[in-house]
Coordinates of C-alpha atoms in Angstrom, one line a residue:
M1 CA -41.8 -0.2 14.3
A2 CA -40.5 -0.9 10.8
A3 CA -41.0 2.7 10.0
G4 CA -39.1 3.6 12.9
S5 CA -36.0 1.2 12.1
C6 CA -36.1 2.6 8.9
L7 CA -35.7 6.1 10.0
L8 CA -32.9 5.3 12.3
L9 CA -31.1 3.8 9.4
L10 CA -31.5 6.9 7.3
L11 CA -29.9 9.0 10.5
L12 CA -27.4 6.8 11.0
P13 CA -24.9 8.3 8.7
W14 CA -25.6 11.8 10.0
L15 CA -25.3 10.9 13.5
V16 CA -21.8 9.0 12.8
T17 CA -20.6 12.3 10.8
A18 CA -21.9 14.4 13.7
L19 CA -20.0 12.3 16.5
H20 CA -16.8 12.2 14.3
S21 CA -16.2 15.7 12.7
P22 CA -13.0 15.5 10.3
P23 CA -10.2 17.6 11.7
G24 CA -8.8 20.4 9.6
C25 CA -5.5 19.9 11.5
K26 CA -4.1 16.8 12.8
I27 CA -0.9 16.4 15.0
R28 CA 0.9 13.1 15.6
I29 CA 3.8 13.0 18.4
T30 CA 5.9 9.9 18.1
S31 CA 7.9 7.9 20.6
K32 CA 10.8 9.6 19.3
G33 CA 9.1 13.0 20.1
L34 CA 8.2 11.5 23.6
D35 CA 12.0 10.6 24.2
L36 CA 12.7 14.3 23.8
V37 CA 9.8 15.4 26.1
K38 CA 11.2 12.9 28.6
Q39 CA 14.6 14.6 28.8
E40 CA 13.3 17.9 29.7
G41 CA 10.5 16.6 31.8
L42 CA 13.2 14.8 33.7
R43 CA 15.1 18.0 34.5
F44 CA 12.0 19.5 35.4
V45 CA 11.0 16.7 37.8
E46 CA 14.7 16.9 39.6
Q47 CA 14.0 20.5 40.2
E48 CA 10.6 19.9 41.8
L49 CA 11.7 17.2 43.9
Q50 CA 14.4 19.4 45.2
N51 CA 12.1 21.9 46.2
I52 CA 10.2 19.5 48.5
T53 CA 9.3 20.9 51.7
M54 CA 8.7 19.0 54.7
P55 CA 7.4 19.5 58.1
N56 CA 9.5 19.1 61.2
V57 CA 10.0 15.9 63.0
H58 CA 9.8 16.1 66.8
G59 CA 8.9 13.7 69.5
K60 CA 10.2 12.1 72.9
E61 CA 11.4 8.6 73.7
G62 CA 12.0 8.3 77.4
Q63 CA 14.3 11.0 78.6
F64 CA 15.3 11.7 75.0
H65 CA 13.5 14.7 73.3
Y66 CA 14.5 15.5 69.6
N67 CA 13.4 17.8 67.0
I68 CA 14.6 17.5 63.1
S69 CA 13.7 20.7 61.1
Q70 CA 14.9 22.4 57.9
V71 CA 14.8 19.5 56.0
K72 CA 16.3 20.1 52.5
V73 CA 17.2 17.9 49.4
M74 CA 20.8 18.3 48.4
D75 CA 20.9 16.1 45.6
L76 CA 18.7 13.6 43.4
Q77 CA 20.2 10.5 41.4
L78 CA 17.3 9.6 38.8
A79 CA 19.3 7.2 37.1
F80 CA 16.4 5.1 35.6
S81 CA 13.5 6.8 34.1
N82 CA 10.7 5.8 31.4
L83 CA 8.0 7.8 29.8
H84 CA 5.6 6.0 27.4
F85 CA 2.3 6.1 25.9
Q86 CA -0.5 4.0 27.2
P87 CA -3.6 3.5 25.3
Q88 CA -6.3 5.0 25.3
Q89 CA -5.6 8.4 26.7
H90 CA -2.4 8.2 29.1
L91 CA 1.2 8.7 29.7
V92 CA 3.2 6.6 31.9
F93 CA 6.3 7.9 33.7
N94 CA 8.5 5.7 35.9
I95 CA 11.7 6.4 38.1
S96 CA 13.2 3.4 39.3
N97 CA 15.9 2.7 42.3
A98 CA 16.7 6.8 42.3
S99 CA 18.4 8.1 45.3
I100 CA 17.7 11.1 47.2
S101 CA 20.2 12.9 49.6
L102 CA 19.0 15.0 52.6
R103 CA 20.4 17.5 55.1
F104 CA 18.5 18.5 58.1
R105 CA 19.0 20.3 61.5
R106 CA 18.9 18.4 64.6
Q107 CA 18.2 19.3 68.3
L108 CA 18.4 16.6 71.1
L109 CA 18.2 17.0 74.7
Y110 CA 19.0 13.9 77.0
W111 CA 18.7 14.8 80.8
F112 CA 21.3 17.7 80.9
F113 CA 23.0 17.2 77.8
Y114 CA 21.9 19.7 74.8
D115 CA 23.1 19.1 71.4
I116 CA 22.5 21.0 68.1
G117 CA 23.9 20.5 64.7
S118 CA 22.8 18.8 61.1
I119 CA 22.5 15.4 59.8
N120 CA 23.1 14.0 56.2
A121 CA 20.7 11.1 55.2
S122 CA 20.1 9.1 52.0
A123 CA 17.0 7.7 50.6
D124 CA 17.8 4.8 48.4
G125 CA 15.6 2.6 46.3
V126 CA 13.1 5.1 45.5
H127 CA 10.4 4.1 43.1
I128 CA 7.9 6.4 41.5
H129 CA 5.1 5.5 39.3
T130 CA 2.8 8.2 37.6
V131 CA 0.1 8.0 35.2
L132 CA -1.1 11.2 33.7
Q133 CA -4.7 11.1 31.9
L134 CA -4.9 13.4 29.0
A135 CA -8.2 15.0 27.9
K136 CA -10.0 17.6 26.1
D137 CA -11.2 20.6 28.6
E138 CA -14.4 22.5 28.2
T139 CA -12.5 25.1 26.1
G140 CA -11.0 22.5 23.6
R141 CA -7.5 22.8 25.1
L142 CA -5.4 19.6 25.8
K143 CA -5.1 19.2 29.4
I144 CA -3.8 16.7 32.3
S145 CA -7.0 15.9 33.6
N146 CA -6.1 13.6 36.3
M147 CA -2.9 12.0 37.9
T148 CA -2.4 8.6 39.8
C149 CA 1.0 8.3 41.8
N150 CA 2.7 5.9 43.9
A151 CA 6.0 6.3 45.4
S152 CA 8.2 4.0 47.9
I153 CA 11.5 4.1 49.6
A154 CA 13.3 0.9 50.0
R155 CA 16.2 1.9 52.4
M156 CA 16.9 5.3 54.1
H157 CA 20.2 5.8 56.2
A158 CA 21.4 8.7 58.4
G159 CA 24.9 9.5 59.2
F160 CA 25.7 10.8 62.8
S161 CA 28.6 12.4 64.4
G162 CA 29.4 14.5 67.5
T163 CA 29.6 13.9 71.4
L164 CA 26.2 12.1 71.5
R165 CA 26.7 9.7 68.5
T166 CA 25.9 6.7 70.4
V167 CA 22.6 8.3 71.6
Y168 CA 21.7 9.3 67.8
E169 CA 22.5 5.8 66.5
F170 CA 20.0 4.6 69.0
L171 CA 17.4 7.0 68.0
S172 CA 18.1 6.5 64.4
T173 CA 15.4 4.0 64.0
F174 CA 12.9 6.5 65.2
I175 CA 14.1 9.3 63.3
V176 CA 14.9 7.4 60.0
T177 CA 11.4 5.8 60.2
G178 CA 9.7 9.0 60.4
M179 CA 11.8 10.9 58.0
R180 CA 11.3 7.9 55.3
F181 CA 7.5 8.0 55.8
L182 CA 7.1 11.6 55.4
L183 CA 9.5 12.0 52.5
S184 CA 7.5 9.2 50.6
Q185 CA 4.3 11.0 51.7
Q186 CA 5.7 14.2 49.9
I187 CA 6.8 13.1 46.6
C188 CA 3.5 12.1 44.8
P189 CA 1.9 15.7 46.2
A190 CA 5.0 17.5 44.7
L191 CA 4.5 15.6 41.4
E192 CA 0.9 16.2 41.3
H193 CA 1.3 20.0 41.6
A194 CA 3.9 19.9 39.0
S195 CA 1.6 18.0 36.7
L196 CA -2.2 19.6 37.3
V197 CA -1.1 23.0 37.9
L198 CA 2.3 23.7 36.3
L199 CA 2.3 21.5 33.4
N200 CA -1.1 22.4 32.5
S201 CA 0.2 26.3 32.6
V202 CA 2.4 25.3 29.7
L203 CA -0.5 23.6 27.9
D204 CA -2.4 26.8 28.4
T205 CA 0.2 28.7 26.1
V206 CA -1.0 26.6 23.2
P207 CA -3.2 28.9 21.0
V208 CA -6.8 27.5 21.0
R209 CA -8.9 30.3 19.4
N210 CA -6.8 33.5 18.7
Y211 CA -6.5 36.2 16.1
V212 CA -4.3 35.8 12.8
D213 CA -4.3 39.4 11.8
E214 CA -7.0 42.3 11.7
H215 CA -9.4 40.3 9.6
I216 CA -9.4 36.7 10.7
G217 CA -8.7 34.6 13.3
I218 CA -8.4 30.4 13.7
D219 CA -9.8 28.0 15.6
Y220 CA -7.5 25.2 17.1
S221 CA -10.0 23.5 19.6
L222 CA -9.7 19.8 20.0
L223 CA -12.5 18.0 18.4
R224 CA -12.2 15.1 20.9
D225 CA -9.9 13.4 23.6
P226 CA -6.5 12.4 22.4
A227 CA -6.1 9.0 20.9
V228 CA -3.1 7.0 22.2
S229 CA -1.7 4.2 21.1
T230 CA 1.4 2.4 22.3
D231 CA 3.7 4.6 19.9
T232 CA 1.8 7.6 19.1
L233 CA -0.4 10.3 20.3
D234 CA -2.7 11.6 17.9
L235 CA -4.6 15.1 18.2
D236 CA -7.5 16.3 16.0
F237 CA -7.8 19.9 15.8
K238 CA -10.7 21.8 14.3
G239 CA -8.4 23.7 12.3
M240 CA -10.9 26.4 11.0
F241 CA -10.4 30.2 10.3
F242 CA -13.3 32.6 10.8
P243 CA -13.9 36.2 10.0
R244 CA -13.5 38.5 13.0
A245 CA -16.6 40.2 12.3
R246 CA -18.5 36.8 12.3
Q247 CA -16.6 34.7 14.9
N248 CA -19.5 32.5 15.8
Q249 CA -19.7 31.5 11.9
Q250 CA -19.2 27.9 11.4
L251 CA -18.1 26.5 7.9
E252 CA -19.0 22.9 7.2
N253 CA -16.0 20.6 6.6
H254 CA -16.7 18.3 3.4
A255 CA -12.7 17.6 2.7
V256 CA -10.7 14.6 3.3
E257 CA -9.7 13.6 6.6
P258 CA -5.8 13.9 7.0
V259 CA -4.3 10.2 7.6
I260 CA -1.0 10.1 9.2
K261 CA 0.8 6.7 9.0
E262 CA 4.3 7.5 9.4
T263 CA 6.2 7.3 12.7
E264 CA 9.9 8.0 11.9
R265 CA 10.0 11.7 12.9
M266 CA 9.2 13.3 16.3
V267 CA 6.2 14.8 15.2
Y268 CA 3.8 15.3 12.2
V269 CA 1.2 17.7 11.5
A270 CA -1.2 17.5 8.7
F271 CA -3.5 20.1 6.9
S272 CA -6.6 19.4 5.0
E273 CA -8.1 21.2 2.1
Y274 CA -10.5 22.8 4.4
F275 CA -8.1 24.2 6.7
F276 CA -6.9 26.4 3.6
D277 CA -10.2 26.9 2.2
S278 CA -11.6 28.1 5.4
A279 CA -8.8 30.9 5.4
M280 CA -9.8 32.1 2.0
H281 CA -13.3 31.9 2.6
S282 CA -13.0 34.0 5.8
Y283 CA -10.9 36.7 4.0
F284 CA -13.5 36.6 1.3
Q285 CA -16.1 37.3 3.7
A286 CA -14.1 40.0 5.4
G287 CA -14.1 41.7 2.2
V288 CA -10.3 42.0 1.9
L289 CA -9.8 40.1 -1.4
A290 CA -9.9 43.2 -3.6
I291 CA -7.2 45.3 -5.0
E292 CA -7.6 48.9 -6.8
L293 CA -5.0 50.3 -8.7
Q294 CA -5.5 53.9 -10.0
G295 CA -3.6 56.7 -12.0
E296 CA 0.2 56.3 -11.3
K297 CA -0.3 53.0 -9.6
V298 CA -1.1 51.5 -13.0
P299 CA 2.0 50.3 -14.8
K300 CA 2.5 52.7 -17.9
D301 CA 3.0 50.2 -20.6
L302 CA -0.4 48.6 -19.4
E303 CA -2.2 51.9 -19.3
V304 CA -0.9 52.5 -23.2
L305 CA -2.2 49.2 -24.0
L306 CA -5.7 49.8 -22.4
R307 CA -6.1 53.2 -23.9
A308 CA -5.2 51.8 -27.1
T309 CA -7.5 48.8 -26.6
F310 CA -10.6 50.7 -25.5
F311 CA -9.6 53.8 -27.9
G312 CA -13.3 53.7 -29.5
T313 CA -14.8 53.9 -26.0
I314 CA -12.5 56.6 -24.8
F315 CA -12.9 58.7 -28.0
M316 CA -16.7 58.5 -27.9
Q317 CA -16.5 59.8 -24.1
S318 CA -14.2 63.0 -25.1
P319 CA -13.4 65.0 -23.4
A320 CA -12.5 62.3 -20.6
V321 CA -9.9 60.8 -22.8
D322 CA -6.9 62.2 -20.7
A323 CA -8.7 60.9 -17.5
P324 CA -6.6 58.6 -15.3
L325 CA -7.5 54.9 -15.3
R326 CA -8.7 52.7 -12.5
L327 CA -8.6 48.9 -12.2
V328 CA -10.4 47.4 -9.5
L329 CA -9.6 43.4 -9.2
Q330 CA -12.2 41.8 -7.1
V331 CA -12.3 37.9 -6.1
S332 CA -15.9 36.7 -7.2
A333 CA -16.0 33.7 -5.1
P334 CA -14.1 32.2 -2.3
P335 CA -10.8 30.6 -3.8
R336 CA -10.6 26.9 -3.4
C337 CA -7.3 24.9 -2.5
I338 CA -6.6 21.7 -4.3
I339 CA -4.1 19.2 -2.9
K340 CA -2.5 16.5 -4.8
P341 CA 0.3 14.5 -4.5
S342 CA 2.3 16.4 -7.3
G343 CA 1.6 19.7 -5.7
T344 CA -0.8 22.3 -4.0
S345 CA -2.8 24.7 -6.0
V346 CA -5.4 27.3 -5.4
S347 CA -8.4 28.2 -8.1
V348 CA -9.1 31.7 -8.2
S349 CA -12.4 33.4 -9.8
A350 CA -12.2 37.1 -10.1
F351 CA -13.5 40.2 -12.1
L352 CA -11.7 43.1 -13.4
N353 CA -13.3 46.4 -13.8
I354 CA -11.4 49.1 -15.8
S355 CA -12.8 52.5 -15.7
L356 CA -11.9 56.2 -16.4
V357 CA -12.2 58.4 -13.3
P358 CA -12.6 62.0 -15.0
Q359 CA -12.1 64.7 -11.9
G360 CA -15.3 65.9 -10.6
R361 CA -17.2 63.7 -12.8
P362 CA -18.7 59.9 -12.1
A363 CA -16.4 57.0 -13.3
I364 CA -16.7 55.8 -16.7
Q365 CA -16.8 51.8 -17.0
L366 CA -14.8 50.9 -20.0
S367 CA -15.2 46.9 -19.4
S368 CA -15.8 44.3 -16.8
M369 CA -14.1 41.1 -17.5
A370 CA -14.1 37.8 -15.6
M371 CA -10.8 36.1 -14.7
E372 CA -9.8 32.7 -13.8
T373 CA -6.5 31.8 -12.4
K374 CA -4.7 29.0 -11.0
L375 CA -2.1 29.5 -8.2
S376 CA 0.8 27.3 -7.3
A377 CA 1.4 27.1 -3.5
K378 CA 4.4 26.3 -1.8
V379 CA 3.4 25.3 1.9
F380 CA 6.4 25.3 4.3
L381 CA 7.2 25.4 8.0
Q382 CA 9.5 28.1 9.6
G383 CA 9.7 27.7 13.6
K384 CA 6.1 27.3 14.6
A385 CA 4.7 29.5 11.6
L386 CA 2.9 27.5 8.7
R387 CA 3.6 29.9 5.8
V388 CA 2.3 29.9 2.0
Q389 CA 4.1 31.1 -1.0
L390 CA 1.9 31.9 -4.0
D391 CA 2.9 32.1 -7.7
L392 CA 0.7 32.6 -10.8
R393 CA 0.7 29.5 -13.0
R394 CA -2.5 29.9 -15.4
F395 CA -4.5 33.0 -16.3
R396 CA -7.5 33.6 -18.2
I397 CA -9.8 36.4 -19.1
Y398 CA -13.0 36.7 -20.8
S399 CA -15.9 39.3 -21.3
K400 CA -19.0 38.7 -19.5
Q401 CA -20.9 40.7 -22.1
S402 CA -19.9 38.9 -25.4
A403 CA -17.8 36.4 -27.1
L404 CA -16.7 39.2 -29.4
E405 CA -15.3 41.4 -26.9
S406 CA -13.8 38.2 -25.4
L407 CA -11.9 38.0 -28.5
A408 CA -10.9 41.6 -28.5
L409 CA -9.4 41.2 -24.9
F410 CA -7.0 38.5 -26.0
S411 CA -4.3 41.0 -26.5
L412 CA -4.4 42.0 -22.7
Q413 CA -4.0 38.5 -21.7
A414 CA -0.2 38.8 -21.6
P415 CA 0.0 42.2 -20.0
L416 CA -2.5 41.3 -17.2
K417 CA -0.9 38.4 -16.6
T418 CA 2.2 40.5 -16.0
L419 CA 0.4 43.0 -13.9
L420 CA -0.5 40.1 -11.6
Q421 CA 2.8 38.7 -11.2
L422 CA 4.6 41.8 -10.8
T423 CA 2.0 44.0 -9.0
I424 CA -0.6 41.9 -7.4
M425 CA 1.3 38.6 -6.2
P426 CA 3.7 40.4 -4.2
I427 CA 1.0 42.3 -2.1
I428 CA -0.7 38.9 -1.7
N429 CA 2.6 37.0 -0.7
E430 CA 3.3 39.9 1.6
R431 CA 0.1 39.3 3.4
T432 CA 0.6 35.5 3.9
K433 CA 4.4 36.3 4.9
K434 CA 3.7 36.3 8.6
G435 CA 1.9 32.9 8.3
V436 CA 0.0 31.2 11.2
Q437 CA 1.1 29.7 14.4
I438 CA 0.8 25.7 14.7
P439 CA -0.6 24.7 18.2
L440 CA 2.3 23.8 20.0
P441 CA 3.2 25.1 23.7
E442 CA 5.7 27.9 24.1
G443 CA 9.1 27.0 24.1
M444 CA 8.9 24.2 21.6
D445 CA 9.8 24.4 18.1
F446 CA 10.0 22.1 14.8
T447 CA 13.4 21.5 13.0
K448 CA 14.3 19.8 9.8
E449 CA 10.7 19.9 8.3
V450 CA 9.9 18.2 5.1
V451 CA 6.3 18.8 3.3
T452 CA 4.7 15.6 1.7
N453 CA 1.6 16.0 -0.4
H454 CA -1.2 13.5 -0.4
A455 CA -4.6 13.3 -1.9
G456 CA -6.5 16.0 -0.3
F457 CA -4.3 16.9 2.6
L458 CA -0.5 17.6 3.1
T459 CA 1.9 16.5 6.1
V460 CA 4.8 17.9 7.7
G461 CA 7.1 15.9 9.4
A462 CA 9.6 17.5 11.6
D463 CA 11.8 17.0 14.6
L464 CA 11.3 19.1 17.8
H465 CA 13.5 21.1 20.1
F466 CA 13.2 23.3 23.0
S467 CA 14.0 26.7 22.4
K468 CA 13.2 27.5 26.3
G469 CA 13.1 25.1 29.0
L470 CA 9.8 23.9 30.7
R471 CA 11.1 25.8 34.0
E472 CA 11.6 29.1 32.0
V473 CA 7.9 28.8 30.4
I474 CA 6.5 27.8 33.8
E475 CA 8.4 30.7 35.7
K476 CA 6.5 33.0 33.2
Y477 CA 3.0 31.6 33.6
R478 CA 3.6 30.2 37.2
P479 CA 0.2 30.8 39.3
A480 CA 0.5 32.9 42.5
P481 CA 2.1 30.4 45.2
T482 CA 0.0 29.4 48.3
T483 CA 1.1 28.3 51.6
P484 CA 0.9 24.7 51.8
T485 CA -0.6 23.0 55.1
Y486 CA 0.7 19.9 56.3
A487 CA -1.4 17.2 58.7
S488 CA 0.9 15.8 61.3
T489 CA 0.4 13.0 63.4
W490 CA 3.4 14.0 65.5
P491 CA 2.9 15.4 69.3
A492 CA 3.4 19.2 69.8
E493 CA 6.9 20.2 69.2
P494 CA 9.0 20.5 72.7
S495 CA 10.9 23.6 73.6
M496 CA 14.8 22.9 73.2
D497 CA 15.5 25.2 76.1
P498 CA 16.7 22.8 79.1
H499 CA 15.2 25.0 81.8
H500 CA 11.9 24.4 80.5
L501 CA 12.1 20.6 80.1

């Protein structure tokens, strides 16, 4: 028994780590961001409620036969609304004291009097309470997994006119009561479809696992359900890059977990060192962290200096003295990212092989030197693309063969650093220019971005704006429409032809 308890204690730290994998990327949406979402969401709700379709109302009261059809929502006044977080995984959307104006077609038969026309009606004191549950689905994407809704209408009025106005007013109790019941029954199904189908189609536009370029991809799957407090919604993403040739490869995360404490901006995005390390590890495994310069691509001044440095070797290999030079720069280990409050840097270890390539003959290696460089990294956000601008800060070369050769290579330190700055760094920065997309839905972008460095991670605080409206994105990804069916408790619709009544 004691042995089993000891084993459990030993395994407990591992189990805790397994259950709570640290995220490589974390996003926080604050109450200020939710206010912006509410404005766009309210327009969307208005549009959805305006598209409510209702079944016909028909029936018989004594000698009166009536049929109400072609019900159309003409106007909505959603003056009081609120969208707020509710722990642990919910968003609550309330509409209070709203009004809905309707118009519908009337048909009435009373003995031998037959009348048709339209009626304007108004539903007042409309209250809607909606709770959306947010969760991670099986693919790791944020989804609205469930919705509860309650809708009520306090009052409903209908305006009647025409020769049978008195008859209509007599029947208004039956007609208005039926219309009030049917309208209240249609509000929640419309909002449920809008949430579980249409809004989820917008969330489907968030990148989860996609390719960055021809070499690597990124995994933005959620690690767990969102964490919701009264003021914030936090999303933990895996934030791991992978080589496209090894898409199922997993890189263990030992980096510091990002911690977001701020709430002043609409949104915060945090990236740990793991996020950047996995990108560089993937590029390394893809075999693309290598550059070859040969012949005319080698800067002339550097070529003269290299030939002078290795003159003895070249002379001994005569007649290959005039053969072109070839420089192969190859990263020897995955680069490492270091994030400190003072800035972000990247440490790179590489080797540089210098060879002569006589035409029709095997290459002649002149030297193989090790290089250690430290690059400063400027991380910034543009639109939804996270980009990195690299600059060479420190550079050192040494021989892998002997200390004496390292001393001889000292004169190459400055020209090789210039080679890296003028030739190699532009190539690297061109590759990072495109950046990688942050997991936000289509139509939503960042503005006023501010990058802040911390120990082991950095955060980007920003505001949000909609470059596309929800309606525009939904229409682009709207599922094929289906014909709604309605269960009616009303009697079969009577014919309005007086000869058949």
